[in-house]
Amino acid sequence: MKKNLLLLLIMLPLIASAKFYKAKIIFNDGNSKNGFIELPEYPDDSKIKFRSEEKGKTEKYDINEVNSFEITNDKNQILNYITLKLAEQGTFNLKKIKPGDKKVWARIVKEGKISIYATYYAYNPGTKTGGGGTFYIKRENEDFALYLDDFNGDELSICMNCFSNLKKTLKAYFEEICPVFLEKLNKEEYNKKGVIYFIELYEQNCGK
């Protein structure tokens, strides 16, 4: 889990308060702009705030106009985000997956033959809620991602629904395309590596 905790430690200071970060925004038509971005407070915010100069006039761009953006954080690290459609699993049949049309702002955790993304919720001091987020997983050549697990920024707790529930999600999602991936899932390895482990395991055993 150390990698997951590191990801949270990198991100949580960014979502704690409003601030414009040095950034590059890329639009669906391939055009781009360099400037400064304020990170969305919630993943489903309809617009993102952009400035050509740090103290300049604020412009707003609709999520459906934006393909991706990158920011440079206070530690001079570049973090990459994309706009992403999400899908839901059926309540009684987990293999019944229904992609949605609405996009969210999601940070790229790691991309490969399968990919992991994360959405974040800003902490609200008044209600003492938020400060955590959700991991999503995406299969190759699909334009949507599936819910994987929640994390809580206050307690730095990654696996709230535990490994057995993660396995159920992964089984429904990958059983038909790579059963060996499921056979080799190991709880101890997951506890050590976090969600990155799923990408590593898939890369080693599937789609070669």
CSV table of C-alpha atoms in Angstrom, one decimal, residues 95 97 112-115 117 137-146 172-177 202:
chain,number,residue,atom,x,y,z
A,95,LYS,CA,-20.9,-8.6,-15.6
A,97,ILE,CA,-21.7,-3.1,-17.3
A,112,GLY,CA,-0.9,0.3,-19.7
A,113,LYS,CA,-2.8,-2.6,-21.2
A,114,ILE,CA,-5.2,-1.8,-18.4
A,115,SER,CA,-5.2,1.6,-16.6
A,117,TYR,CA,-7.4,6.5,-12.6
A,137,ILE,CA,-9.9,0.7,-13.7
A,138,LYS,CA,-10.1,0.7,-17.5
A,139,ARG,CA,-9.6,-2.1,-20.0
A,140,GLU,CA,-7.6,-1.5,-23.1
A,141,ASN,CA,-9.4,0.1,-26.1
A,142,GLU,CA,-12.4,1.2,-24.0
A,143,ASP,CA,-13.4,4.8,-23.5
A,144,PHE,CA,-14.9,4.3,-20.0
A,145,ALA,CA,-13.6,3.1,-16.6
A,146,LEU,CA,-15.2,1.0,-13.9
A,172,ALA,CA,-16.7,-9.8,-13.6
A,173,TYR,CA,-14.5,-7.5,-15.6
A,174,PHE,CA,-11.7,-9.8,-16.7
A,175,GLU,CA,-12.9,-13.4,-16.4
A,176,GLU,CA,-13.6,-13.7,-20.1
A,177,ILE,CA,-10.5,-12.0,-21.5
A,202,TYR,CA,-2.1,-8.0,-16.0
